[in-house]
PDB file of C-alpha atoms and ligand atoms in Angstrom:
ATOM      1  CA  MET L  18      26.798 -13.866  23.022  1.00 98.00           C
ATOM      2  CA  ALA L  19      25.913 -11.021  20.419  1.00 98.00           C
ATOM      3  CA  ARG L  20      23.006  -8.307  20.062  1.00 98.00           C
ATOM      4  CA  GLY L  21      21.233  -6.777  16.961  1.00 98.00           C
ATOM      5  CA  SER L  22      18.481  -4.412  16.572  1.00 98.00           C
ATOM      6  CA  GLY L  23      16.022  -3.195  13.939  1.00 98.00           C
ATOM      7  CA  TYR L  24      13.633  -0.206  13.672  1.00 97.00           C
ATOM      8  CA  GLY L  25       9.995  -0.345  13.797  1.00 97.00           C
ATOM      9  CA  LYS L  26       8.418   1.704  10.728  1.00 96.00           C
ATOM     10  CA  THR L  27       5.322   3.360   9.405  1.00 97.00           C
ATOM     11  CA  ILE L  28       4.482   3.226   5.883  1.00 98.00           C
ATOM     12  CA  LEU L  29       3.551   6.849   4.966  1.00 98.00           C
ATOM     13  CA  PHE L  30       2.685   6.206   1.432  1.00 98.00           C
ATOM     14  CA  GLY L  31       1.952   2.977  -0.577  1.00 98.00           C
ATOM     15  CA  GLU L  32       1.218  -0.107   1.624  1.00 97.00           C
ATOM     16  CA  HIS L  33      -0.216  -2.621  -0.832  1.00 97.00           C
ATOM     17  CA  PHE L  34       0.704  -0.804  -4.046  1.00 98.00           C
ATOM     18  CA  VAL L  35       4.463  -1.145  -3.062  1.00 98.00           C
ATOM     19  CA  VAL L  36       3.672  -5.059  -3.630  1.00 96.00           C
ATOM     20  CA  TYR L  37       3.218  -4.442  -7.307  1.00 96.00           C
ATOM     21  CA  GLY L  38       6.419  -2.419  -8.151  1.00 97.00           C
ATOM     22  CA  PHE L  39       4.904   1.064  -7.349  1.00 98.00           C
ATOM     23  CA  PRO L  40       7.119   3.421  -5.197  1.00 98.00           C
ATOM     24  CA  ALA L  41       6.148   3.713  -1.323  1.00 98.00           C
ATOM     25  CA  ILE L  42       7.393   6.074   1.511  1.00 98.00           C
ATOM     26  CA  ALA L  43       8.100   4.417   4.832  1.00 98.00           C
ATOM     27  CA  ALA L  44       9.702   6.020   8.020  1.00 98.00           C
ATOM     28  CA  ALA L  45      11.551   4.327  10.757  1.00 97.00           C
ATOM     29  CA  VAL L  46      10.145   5.178  14.200  1.00 95.00           C
ATOM     30  CA  GLY L  47      12.407   5.795  17.384  1.00 90.00           C
ATOM     31  CA  SER L  48      11.815   2.148  18.850  1.00 94.00           C
ATOM     32  CA  THR L  49      13.507  -0.969  18.050  1.00 96.00           C
ATOM     33  CA  THR L  50      13.202  -4.677  18.791  1.00 98.00           C
ATOM     34  CA  THR L  51      16.583  -6.160  19.901  1.00 98.00           C
ATOM     35  CA  ALA L  52      17.737  -9.763  19.513  1.00 98.00           C
ATOM     36  CA  ILE L  53      20.317 -11.581  21.539  1.00 98.00           C
ATOM     37  CA  ILE L  54      21.833 -14.738  20.466  1.00 98.00           C
ATOM     38  CA  ARG L  55      23.831 -17.225  22.786  1.00 98.00           C
ATOM     39  CA  ARG L  56      25.298 -20.382  21.864  1.00 97.00           C
ATOM     40  CA  LYS L  57      24.076 -23.544  23.681  1.00 97.00           C
ATOM     41  CA  SER L  58      25.586 -27.158  23.787  1.00 97.00           C
ATOM     42  CA  GLU L  59      22.382 -28.826  22.327  1.00 96.00           C
ATOM     43  CA  PRO L  60      21.555 -28.908  18.844  1.00 97.00           C
ATOM     44  CA  GLY L  61      18.802 -26.668  17.223  1.00 97.00           C
ATOM     45  CA  TRP L  62      17.370 -23.381  18.407  1.00 98.00           C
ATOM     46  CA  THR L  63      14.941 -21.844  20.962  1.00 98.00           C
ATOM     47  CA  LEU L  64      13.146 -18.591  21.161  1.00 98.00           C
ATOM     48  CA  THR L  65      12.359 -16.401  24.089  1.00 98.00           C
ATOM     49  CA  ASP L  66      10.110 -13.596  23.073  1.00 98.00           C
ATOM     50  CA  ASN L  67       9.973 -10.840  25.653  1.00 98.00           C
ATOM     51  CA  ARG L  68       8.784  -8.095  23.216  1.00 98.00           C
ATOM     52  CA  PRO L  69       5.897  -6.093  24.459  1.00 96.00           C
ATOM     53  CA  ALA L  70       2.849  -6.759  22.169  1.00 95.00           C
ATOM     54  CA  VAL L  71      -0.815  -5.910  21.736  1.00 90.00           C
ATOM     55  CA  PRO L  72      -3.019  -9.004  23.239  1.00 91.00           C
ATOM     56  CA  GLY L  73      -2.885 -12.064  20.831  1.00 92.00           C
ATOM     57  CA  TYR L  74      -0.289 -10.525  18.442  1.00 92.00           C
ATOM     58  CA  LYS L  75       2.532 -13.001  19.416  1.00 94.00           C
ATOM     59  CA  LYS L  76       0.172 -16.220  19.526  1.00 94.00           C
ATOM     60  CA  LYS L  77      -1.313 -15.324  16.077  1.00 92.00           C
ATOM     61  CA  LYS L  78       2.206 -14.857  14.559  1.00 93.00           C
ATOM     62  CA  LEU L  79       3.955 -17.849  16.049  1.00 95.00           C
ATOM     63  CA  ASP L  80       3.869 -20.397  13.252  1.00 95.00           C
ATOM     64  CA  GLU L  81       4.966 -17.588  10.785  1.00 95.00           C
ATOM     65  CA  GLN L  82       7.892 -16.468  13.260  1.00 97.00           C
ATOM     66  CA  THR L  83       9.033 -20.189  13.436  1.00 97.00           C
ATOM     67  CA  GLN L  84       9.224 -20.228   9.504  1.00 97.00           C
ATOM     68  CA  SER L  85      10.913 -16.680   9.286  1.00 98.00           C
ATOM     69  CA  ILE L  86      13.550 -17.806  11.902  1.00 98.00           C
ATOM     70  CA  GLU L  87      14.270 -20.925   9.726  1.00 97.00           C
ATOM     71  CA  ASN L  88      14.613 -18.938   6.691  1.00 98.00           C
ATOM     72  CA  ILE L  89      16.922 -16.471   8.107  1.00 98.00           C
ATOM     73  CA  LEU L  90      19.077 -19.491   9.627  1.00 98.00           C
ATOM     74  CA  ARG L  91      19.250 -21.108   5.988  1.00 97.00           C
ATOM     75  CA  PHE L  92      20.259 -17.882   4.534  1.00 98.00           C
ATOM     76  CA  ALA L  93      23.129 -17.594   7.080  1.00 98.00           C
ATOM     77  CA  ASP L  94      23.901 -20.830   6.354  1.00 97.00           C
ATOM     78  CA  ILE L  95      24.466 -21.636  10.146  1.00 95.00           C
ATOM     79  CA  ASP L  96      24.356 -25.515  10.859  1.00 92.00           C
ATOM     80  CA  LEU L  97      22.812 -26.181  14.226  1.00 95.00           C
ATOM     81  CA  SER L  98      22.978 -29.811  14.160  1.00 94.00           C
ATOM     82  CA  GLU L  99      25.557 -30.203  16.780  1.00 95.00           C
ATOM     83  CA  GLN L 100      25.837 -26.862  18.826  1.00 94.00           C
ATOM     84  CA  GLY L 101      22.591 -24.865  18.939  1.00 97.00           C
ATOM     85  CA  LEU L 102      21.441 -21.408  19.869  1.00 98.00           C
ATOM     86  CA  THR L 103      19.024 -19.287  21.718  1.00 98.00           C
ATOM     87  CA  ILE L 104      17.460 -16.055  20.504  1.00 98.00           C
ATOM     88  CA  THR L 105      15.991 -13.781  23.028  1.00 98.00           C
ATOM     89  CA  LEU L 106      13.848 -10.831  21.618  1.00 98.00           C
ATOM     90  CA  GLY L 107      13.257  -7.801  23.535  1.00 98.00           C
ATOM     91  CA  GLY L 108      13.285  -3.853  23.077  1.00 98.00           C
ATOM     92  CA  LYS L 109      10.716  -1.099  23.272  1.00 96.00           C
ATOM     93  CA  LEU L 110       8.825  -1.490  20.108  1.00 96.00           C
ATOM     94  CA  VAL L 111       5.227  -2.683  20.969  1.00 93.00           C
ATOM     95  CA  CYS L 112       4.370  -5.392  18.411  1.00 94.00           C
ATOM     96  CA  ALA L 113       1.105  -4.587  16.460  1.00 87.00           C
ATOM     97  CA  SER L 114       0.330  -5.171  12.938  1.00 83.00           C
ATOM     98  CA  GLY L 115       1.386  -2.032  10.979  1.00 88.00           C
ATOM     99  CA  ILE L 116       4.559  -1.180  12.900  1.00 93.00           C
ATOM    100  CA  GLY L 117       6.725  -3.500  11.206  1.00 94.00           C
ATOM    101  CA  ALA L 118       7.226  -5.689  14.269  1.00 95.00           C
ATOM    102  CA  SER L 119       8.133  -8.798  12.029  1.00 96.00           C
ATOM    103  CA  ALA L 120      10.912  -6.973   9.959  1.00 97.00           C
ATOM    104  CA  ALA L 121      12.365  -5.375  13.187  1.00 98.00           C
ATOM    105  CA  SER L 122      12.804  -8.732  14.658  1.00 98.00           C
ATOM    106  CA  CYS L 123      14.098 -10.149  11.420  1.00 98.00           C
ATOM    107  CA  THR L 124      16.600  -7.249  11.050  1.00 98.00           C
ATOM    108  CA  ALA L 125      17.678  -7.657  14.726  1.00 98.00           C
ATOM    109  CA  ILE L 126      18.006 -11.406  14.402  1.00 98.00           C
ATOM    110  CA  ALA L 127      20.285 -10.950  11.229  1.00 98.00           C
ATOM    111  CA  ARG L 128      22.435  -8.295  12.793  1.00 98.00           C
ATOM    112  CA  ALA L 129      23.039 -10.486  15.898  1.00 98.00           C
ATOM    113  CA  LEU L 130      23.911 -13.557  13.831  1.00 98.00           C
ATOM    114  CA  SER L 131      26.176 -11.752  11.695  1.00 98.00           C
ATOM    115  CA  GLU L 132      28.071 -10.440  14.815  1.00 98.00           C
ATOM    116  CA  GLU L 133      28.125 -13.848  16.799  1.00 98.00           C
ATOM    117  CA  PHE L 134      29.150 -15.972  13.768  1.00 97.00           C
ATOM    118  CA  ARG L 135      31.552 -13.078  12.476  1.00 97.00           C
ATOM    119  CA  LEU L 136      29.839 -13.183   9.097  1.00 98.00           C
ATOM    120  CA  GLY L 137      30.947  -9.491   8.459  1.00 98.00           C
ATOM    121  CA  TRP L 138      27.680  -8.376   6.988  1.00 98.00           C
ATOM    122  CA  ASP L 139      27.021  -4.759   5.822  1.00 97.00           C
ATOM    123  CA  ASP L 140      23.419  -3.298   5.924  1.00 96.00           C
ATOM    124  CA  ASN L 141      22.679  -4.509   2.544  1.00 95.00           C
ATOM    125  CA  LYS L 142      23.360  -8.235   3.487  1.00 97.00           C
ATOM    126  CA  VAL L 143      21.668  -7.765   6.929  1.00 98.00           C
ATOM    127  CA  ASN L 144      18.574  -6.480   4.660  1.00 97.00           C
ATOM    128  CA  ALA L 145      18.784  -9.315   2.366  1.00 96.00           C
ATOM    129  CA  CYS L 146      18.641 -11.772   5.303  1.00 98.00           C
ATOM    130  CA  ALA L 147      15.920 -10.030   7.148  1.00 98.00           C
ATOM    131  CA  PHE L 148      13.995 -10.113   3.527  1.00 97.00           C
ATOM    132  CA  GLU L 149      14.324 -13.825   3.596  1.00 97.00           C
ATOM    133  CA  GLY L 150      12.993 -13.819   7.170  1.00 98.00           C
ATOM    134  CA  GLU L 151       9.847 -11.610   6.039  1.00 96.00           C
ATOM    135  CA  LYS L 152       9.156 -14.141   3.649  1.00 96.00           C
ATOM    136  CA  GLY L 153       8.224 -16.562   6.626  1.00 95.00           C
ATOM    137  CA  TYR L 154       5.347 -14.029   7.440  1.00 92.00           C
ATOM    138  CA  HIS L 155       3.962 -13.786   4.134  1.00 84.00           C
ATOM    139  CA  GLY L 156       5.057 -15.387   1.013  1.00 81.00           C
ATOM    140  CA  THR L 157       5.735 -12.127  -1.230  1.00 86.00           C
ATOM    141  CA  PRO L 158       6.789  -9.374   1.003  1.00 93.00           C
ATOM    142  CA  SER L 159       7.698  -6.122  -1.152  1.00 96.00           C
ATOM    143  CA  GLY L 160      10.826  -5.675   1.079  1.00 96.00           C
ATOM    144  CA  ILE L 161       9.812  -2.119   2.345  1.00 97.00           C
ATOM    145  CA  ASP L 162       9.517  -2.971   6.092  1.00 96.00           C
ATOM    146  CA  ASN L 163      12.653  -4.743   6.274  1.00 97.00           C
ATOM    147  CA  THR L 164      14.386  -2.066   4.473  1.00 97.00           C
ATOM    148  CA  ALA L 165      13.074   0.575   6.822  1.00 97.00           C
ATOM    149  CA  ALA L 166      13.819  -1.720   9.796  1.00 97.00           C
ATOM    150  CA  THR L 167      17.454  -1.929   8.527  1.00 97.00           C
ATOM    151  CA  PHE L 168      18.208   1.451   7.210  1.00 96.00           C
ATOM    152  CA  GLY L 169      16.118   3.841   9.419  1.00 96.00           C
ATOM    153  CA  GLY L 170      15.351   7.200   8.507  1.00 96.00           C
ATOM    154  CA  ILE L 171      12.747   7.845   5.746  1.00 97.00           C
ATOM    155  CA  VAL L 172      13.011   5.727   2.490  1.00 97.00           C
ATOM    156  CA  TRP L 173      11.707   6.012  -0.760  1.00 98.00           C
ATOM    157  CA  TYR L 174      11.193   2.142  -1.924  1.00 98.00           C
ATOM    158  CA  LYS L 175      10.399   0.532  -5.291  1.00 98.00           C
ATOM    159  CA  ARG L 176      10.646  -3.076  -5.650  1.00 96.00           C
ATOM    160  CA  ASP L 177      11.571  -4.403  -9.152  1.00 95.00           C
ATOM    161  CA  PRO L 178       8.769  -6.898 -10.146  1.00 93.00           C
ATOM    162  CA  ALA L 179      11.076  -8.560 -12.260  1.00 94.00           C
ATOM    163  CA  GLY L 180      13.072  -9.700  -9.422  1.00 90.00           C
ATOM    164  CA  GLY L 181      15.999  -7.412  -9.800  1.00 93.00           C
ATOM    165  CA  PRO L 182      17.226  -5.409  -6.784  1.00 92.00           C
ATOM    166  CA  PRO L 183      14.895  -2.747  -5.434  1.00 95.00           C
ATOM    167  CA  THR L 184      15.359   0.856  -5.632  1.00 96.00           C
ATOM    168  CA  ILE L 185      16.179   2.304  -2.068  1.00 96.00           C
ATOM    169  CA  GLU L 186      16.641   6.232  -1.692  1.00 97.00           C
ATOM    170  CA  THR L 187      16.754   8.278   1.450  1.00 96.00           C
ATOM    171  CA  ILE L 188      14.518  11.122   1.841  1.00 97.00           C
ATOM    172  CA  LYS L 189      16.174  13.956   3.912  1.00 94.00           C
ATOM    173  CA  MET L 190      13.863  16.037   5.871  1.00 95.00           C
ATOM    174  CA  LYS L 191      14.776  19.785   6.758  1.00 96.00           C
ATOM    175  CA  GLU L 192      13.739  19.133  10.139  1.00 95.00           C
ATOM    176  CA  PRO L 193      12.133  16.260  12.057  1.00 96.00           C
ATOM    177  CA  THR L 194       8.318  16.336  12.492  1.00 97.00           C
ATOM    178  CA  ASP L 195       5.893  14.719  14.860  1.00 98.00           C
ATOM    179  CA  ILE L 196       3.676  11.852  14.155  1.00 98.00           C
ATOM    180  CA  LEU L 197       1.207   9.624  16.226  1.00 98.00           C
ATOM    181  CA  ILE L 198       0.551   5.917  15.803  1.00 97.00           C
ATOM    182  CA  ALA L 199      -2.449   4.249  17.125  1.00 97.00           C
ATOM    183  CA  SER L 200      -3.360   0.708  17.284  1.00 95.00           C
ATOM    184  CA  THR L 201      -6.945  -0.810  16.684  1.00 96.00           C
ATOM    185  CA  GLY L 202      -5.727  -3.590  18.797  1.00 93.00           C
ATOM    186  CA  ILE L 203      -6.576  -6.185  15.907  1.00 94.00           C
ATOM    187  CA  THR L 204      -3.802  -8.489  14.510  1.00 90.00           C
ATOM    188  CA  ALA L 205      -4.427  -8.643  10.716  1.00 87.00           C
ATOM    189  CA  SER L 206      -2.740 -11.476   8.605  1.00 89.00           C
ATOM    190  CA  THR L 207      -0.420  -9.693   6.099  1.00 89.00           C
ATOM    191  CA  LYS L 208      -0.673 -12.750   3.839  1.00 89.00           C
ATOM    192  CA  GLU L 209      -4.374 -13.127   3.814  1.00 93.00           C
ATOM    193  CA  VAL L 210      -4.883  -9.306   3.239  1.00 95.00           C
ATOM    194  CA  VAL L 211      -2.169  -9.065   0.450  1.00 95.00           C
ATOM    195  CA  GLY L 212      -3.908 -12.033  -0.892  1.00 95.00           C
ATOM    196  CA  ASP L 213      -7.401 -10.614  -1.110  1.00 97.00           C
ATOM    197  CA  VAL L 214      -6.062  -7.285  -2.823  1.00 97.00           C
ATOM    198  CA  ARG L 215      -4.230  -9.582  -5.418  1.00 96.00           C
ATOM    199  CA  ARG L 216      -7.464 -11.029  -6.197  1.00 97.00           C
ATOM    200  CA  MET L 217      -9.335  -7.906  -6.552  1.00 97.00           C
ATOM    201  CA  LYS L 218      -6.427  -6.646  -8.680  1.00 97.00           C
ATOM    202  CA  GLU L 219      -6.830  -9.715 -11.041  1.00 97.00           C
ATOM    203  CA  GLU L 220     -10.501  -9.727 -11.182  1.00 98.00           C
ATOM    204  CA  LYS L 221     -10.877  -6.059 -11.830  1.00 98.00           C
ATOM    205  CA  THR L 222      -7.786  -5.053 -13.907  1.00 98.00           C
ATOM    206  CA  LYS L 223      -9.115  -1.591 -15.201  1.00 98.00           C
ATOM    207  CA  TRP L 224     -10.483  -0.359 -11.931  1.00 98.00           C
ATOM    208  CA  PHE L 225      -7.091  -1.400 -10.207  1.00 98.00           C
ATOM    209  CA  ASP L 226      -5.217   0.253 -12.917  1.00 98.00           C
ATOM    210  CA  GLN L 227      -6.836   3.489 -12.447  1.00 98.00           C
ATOM    211  CA  ILE L 228      -6.537   3.419  -8.837  1.00 98.00           C
ATOM    212  CA  THR L 229      -2.664   2.814  -9.137  1.00 98.00           C
ATOM    213  CA  GLU L 230      -2.597   5.904 -11.527  1.00 98.00           C
ATOM    214  CA  ASP L 231      -4.282   8.018  -8.762  1.00 98.00           C
ATOM    215  CA  TYR L 232      -1.962   6.613  -6.364  1.00 98.00           C
ATOM    216  CA  LEU L 233       1.349   7.213  -8.394  1.00 98.00           C
ATOM    217  CA  ASP L 234       0.345  11.021  -8.718  1.00 98.00           C
ATOM    218  CA  ILE L 235      -0.029  10.976  -4.937  1.00 98.00           C
ATOM    219  CA  VAL L 236       3.192   9.450  -4.118  1.00 98.00           C
ATOM    220  CA  ASN L 237       5.284  11.610  -6.531  1.00 98.00           C
ATOM    221  CA  ALA L 238       3.557  14.708  -5.281  1.00 98.00           C
ATOM    222  CA  ALA L 239       4.628  13.484  -1.734  1.00 98.00           C
ATOM    223  CA  ARG L 240       8.052  12.983  -2.729  1.00 98.00           C
ATOM    224  CA  GLN L 241       7.964  16.559  -3.864  1.00 98.00           C
ATOM    225  CA  GLY L 242       6.459  17.588  -0.667  1.00 98.00           C
ATOM    226  CA  PHE L 243       9.292  16.170   1.467  1.00 97.00           C
ATOM    227  CA  ASP L 244      11.743  18.043  -0.745  1.00 96.00           C
ATOM    228  CA  ASP L 245       9.880  21.292  -0.188  1.00 97.00           C
ATOM    229  CA  HIS L 246       9.098  20.476   3.612  1.00 97.00           C
ATOM    230  CA  ASP L 247       5.579  21.094   2.614  1.00 98.00           C
ATOM    231  CA  LEU L 248       3.841  19.196   5.597  1.00 98.00           C
ATOM    232  CA  GLN L 249       0.314  20.508   4.893  1.00 98.00           C
ATOM    233  CA  LEU L 250       0.752  18.973   1.277  1.00 98.00           C
ATOM    234  CA  ILE L 251       2.032  15.798   2.838  1.00 98.00           C
ATOM    235  CA  GLY L 252      -0.824  15.587   5.226  1.00 98.00           C
ATOM    236  CA  LEU L 253      -3.422  16.161   2.300  1.00 98.00           C
ATOM    237  CA  LEU L 254      -1.845  13.471   0.187  1.00 98.00           C
ATOM    238  CA  MET L 255      -2.097  11.023   3.288  1.00 98.00           C
ATOM    239  CA  ASN L 256      -5.670  11.793   3.364  1.00 98.00           C
ATOM    240  CA  GLN L 257      -5.945  10.959  -0.447  1.00 98.00           C
ATOM    241  CA  ASN L 258      -3.761   7.965  -0.065  1.00 98.00           C
ATOM    242  CA  HIS L 259      -6.224   6.581   2.556  1.00 98.00           C
ATOM    243  CA  ASN L 260      -9.129   7.143   0.351  1.00 98.00           C
ATOM    244  CA  LEU L 261      -7.742   4.562  -2.103  1.00 98.00           C
ATOM    245  CA  LEU L 262      -6.842   2.122   0.647  1.00 98.00           C
ATOM    246  CA  ILE L 263     -10.679   2.294   1.573  1.00 98.00           C
ATOM    247  CA  GLU L 264     -11.440   1.525  -2.075  1.00 98.00           C
ATOM    248  CA  ILE L 265      -9.338  -1.443  -2.055  1.00 98.00           C
ATOM    249  CA  ASP L 266     -11.210  -2.483   1.039  1.00 98.00           C
ATOM    250  CA  VAL L 267      -8.189  -2.786   3.566  1.00 98.00           C
ATOM    251  CA  SER L 268      -9.765  -0.225   5.998  1.00 98.00           C
ATOM    252  CA  CYS L 269     -12.172  -1.437   8.741  1.00 98.00           C
ATOM    253  CA  VAL L 270     -14.448   0.473  11.309  1.00 98.00           C
ATOM    254  CA  GLU L 271     -11.672   0.747  13.944  1.00 98.00           C
ATOM    255  CA  ILE L 272      -9.436   2.530  11.507  1.00 98.00           C
ATOM    256  CA  GLU L 273     -11.992   4.834  10.217  1.00 98.00           C
ATOM    257  CA  GLU L 274     -12.891   5.720  13.927  1.00 98.00           C
ATOM    258  CA  LEU L 275      -9.152   6.536  14.430  1.00 98.00           C
ATOM    259  CA  VAL L 276      -8.659   8.478  11.186  1.00 98.00           C
ATOM    260  CA  GLY L 277     -11.911  10.506  12.167  1.00 98.00           C
ATOM    261  CA  VAL L 278     -10.851  11.252  15.603  1.00 98.00           C
ATOM    262  CA  SER L 279      -7.425  12.239  14.630  1.00 98.00           C
ATOM    263  CA  ARG L 280      -8.465  14.697  12.026  1.00 98.00           C
ATOM    264  CA  GLN L 281     -10.997  16.104  14.204  1.00 98.00           C
ATOM    265  CA  ALA L 282      -8.587  16.822  16.783  1.00 98.00           C
ATOM    266  CA  GLY L 283      -6.364  18.730  14.164  1.00 98.00           C
ATOM    267  CA  ALA L 284      -4.110  16.116  12.520  1.00 98.00           C
ATOM    268  CA  TRP L 285      -2.871  17.383   9.215  1.00 98.00           C
ATOM    269  CA  GLY L 286      -3.165  14.057   7.629  1.00 98.00           C
ATOM    270  CA  ALA L 287      -4.337  10.542   8.748  1.00 98.00           C
ATOM    271  CA  LYS L 288      -4.395   7.109   7.073  1.00 98.00           C
ATOM    272  CA  LEU L 289      -4.113   3.582   7.955  1.00 98.00           C
ATOM    273  CA  THR L 290      -0.414   2.096   7.955  1.00 97.00           C
ATOM    274  CA  GLY L 291       0.458  -1.187   7.061  1.00 96.00           C
ATOM    275  CA  THR L 292      -1.572  -4.110   6.143  1.00 94.00           C
ATOM    276  CA  GLY L 293      -4.867  -2.539   7.447  1.00 96.00           C
ATOM    277  CA  ARG L 294      -8.131  -4.424   8.321  1.00 96.00           C
ATOM    278  CA  GLY L 295      -7.109  -3.731  11.845  1.00 95.00           C
ATOM    279  CA  GLY L 296      -3.498  -2.743  12.660  1.00 94.00           C
ATOM    280  CA  ASN L 297      -2.423   0.926  12.956  1.00 96.00           C
ATOM    281  CA  MET L 298      -2.974   4.334  12.051  1.00 98.00           C
ATOM    282  CA  VAL L 299      -0.620   7.036  11.541  1.00 98.00           C
ATOM    283  CA  ALA L 300      -1.470  10.699  11.852  1.00 98.00           C
ATOM    284  CA  LEU L 301       0.686  13.685  10.817  1.00 98.00           C
ATOM    285  CA  THR L 302       0.879  15.861  13.840  1.00 98.00           C
ATOM    286  CA  PRO L 303       3.584  18.670  13.535  1.00 98.00           C
ATOM    287  CA  GLY L 304       4.339  20.333  16.815  1.00 97.00           C
ATOM    288  CA  ARG L 305       4.281  18.855  20.425  1.00 97.00           C
ATOM    289  CA  GLU L 306       1.156  20.290  21.369  1.00 98.00           C
ATOM    290  CA  LEU L 307      -0.872  19.029  18.332  1.00 98.00           C
ATOM    291  CA  GLN L 308       0.644  15.688  18.826  1.00 98.00           C
ATOM    292  CA  ASN L 309      -0.572  15.644  22.388  1.00 98.00           C
ATOM    293  CA  ASN L 310      -3.893  16.819  21.486  1.00 98.00           C
ATOM    294  CA  VAL L 311      -4.425  14.061  18.990  1.00 98.00           C
ATOM    295  CA  PHE L 312      -2.907  11.687  21.353  1.00 98.00           C
ATOM    296  CA  GLY L 313      -5.370  12.722  24.079  1.00 98.00           C
ATOM    297  CA  ALA L 314      -8.230  12.334  21.433  1.00 98.00           C
ATOM    298  CA  VAL L 315      -7.291   8.837  20.630  1.00 98.00           C
ATOM    299  CA  LYS L 316      -6.694   7.604  24.217  1.00 98.00           C
ATOM    300  CA  GLN L 317      -9.962   8.942  25.075  1.00 98.00           C
ATOM    301  CA  ARG L 318     -11.576   6.367  23.011  1.00 97.00           C
ATOM    302  CA  GLY L 319      -9.745   3.821  24.465  1.00 97.00           C
ATOM    303  CA  TYR L 320      -6.908   3.242  21.932  1.00 97.00           C
ATOM    304  CA  SER L 321      -3.334   2.610  22.383  1.00 95.00           C
ATOM    305  CA  ALA L 322      -1.034   5.164  20.759  1.00 96.00           C
ATOM    306  CA  TRP L 323       2.504   6.286  20.553  1.00 95.00           C
ATOM    307  CA  ARG L 324       4.155   9.457  19.785  1.00 97.00           C
ATOM    308  CA  TYR L 325       6.993   9.527  17.439  1.00 96.00           C
ATOM    309  CA  GLN L 326       9.231  11.909  15.376  1.00 96.00           C
ATOM    310  CA  ILE L 327      10.126  10.931  11.908  1.00 96.00           C
ATOM    311  CA  GLY L 328      13.067  12.459   9.892  1.00 92.00           C
ATOM    312  CA  VAL L 329      15.236  12.303  12.813  1.00 87.00           C
TER     313      VAL L 329
HETATM  314  C1  LIG S 406       2.944  -4.283   5.200  1.00 59.58           C
HETATM  315  O1  LIG S 406       3.521  -3.715   6.070  1.00 59.58           O
HETATM  316  C2  LIG S 406       2.971  -3.795   3.863  1.00 59.58           C
HETATM  317  C3  LIG S 406       2.384  -4.240   2.651  1.00 59.58           C
HETATM  318  O2  LIG S 406       2.241  -3.380   1.675  1.00 59.58           O
HETATM  319  C4  LIG S 406       2.892  -5.654   2.321  1.00 59.58           C
HETATM  320  C5  LIG S 406       4.323  -5.556   1.946  1.00 59.58           C
HETATM  321  O3  LIG S 406       4.642  -4.450   1.525  1.00 59.58           O
HETATM  322  O4  LIG S 406       5.050  -6.540   1.823  1.00 59.58           O
HETATM  323  C6  LIG S 406       0.873  -4.751   2.963  1.00 59.58           C
END
């Protein structure tokens, strides 16, 4: 028997833009998904998914999850034709779109496999395996989710559109700060939403180029903001990033409500995080008191929310 784990994540800057090779910033959150691998005498694999999740999430993702596990087993080159294995997923991370639940489970499974079959994988190899798993969820993942799930902390991530290795840098914060993540309860299909954005990009090239130019200014300023520990600036830039996400039509009524309520309750910045069209919102809420205030305001509207620290 072997066990592995992977972090949940929140994208602070750059969902969707990261798919096209623009840099993005993601932070791991302090909840993980765990995977336990056990061998069994029958061939093939079985899955027991005990992860907590928003209603409907696991059912909606089941086919993609099956494809993902097949990808991972192929990458690990494990022959299950005679002796099989069971995979049990658990952990505290509540699965909802936007929290990197699929990537966290891919990383957890990759780690457990490496342990059980004595593959000796380092984090880079675990990450490469989790990336193959992520392809089961949507054909063309940028790789940011599995990178945050594997390495933790705050990462600056830039994929190479030509297929070379991505740029992965750790961003150090002077001290951790508080965020709030809230869920719309709606499970979006990353494949569908990424596909819609790609179509828009191809149909209206000039418009999309202008948006990405604006985005680049935002993410570069954010990087500087982290270096200077200027949380006010980071919050402002999160709001600006959110405006661009509205422009590319990946927000929705529920996200706008969450963003509005959070800002009204004093959040320094709030934006959708992850795929959008449902999924999650992230708000920057430095200080426990502010974090609790925003948490209370969001809960009052009936949404689920989680308090985390980033930069730990
Ligand atoms: C999903 O968490 C983030 C997206 O940018 C897709 C990706 O990066 O693969 C929407």
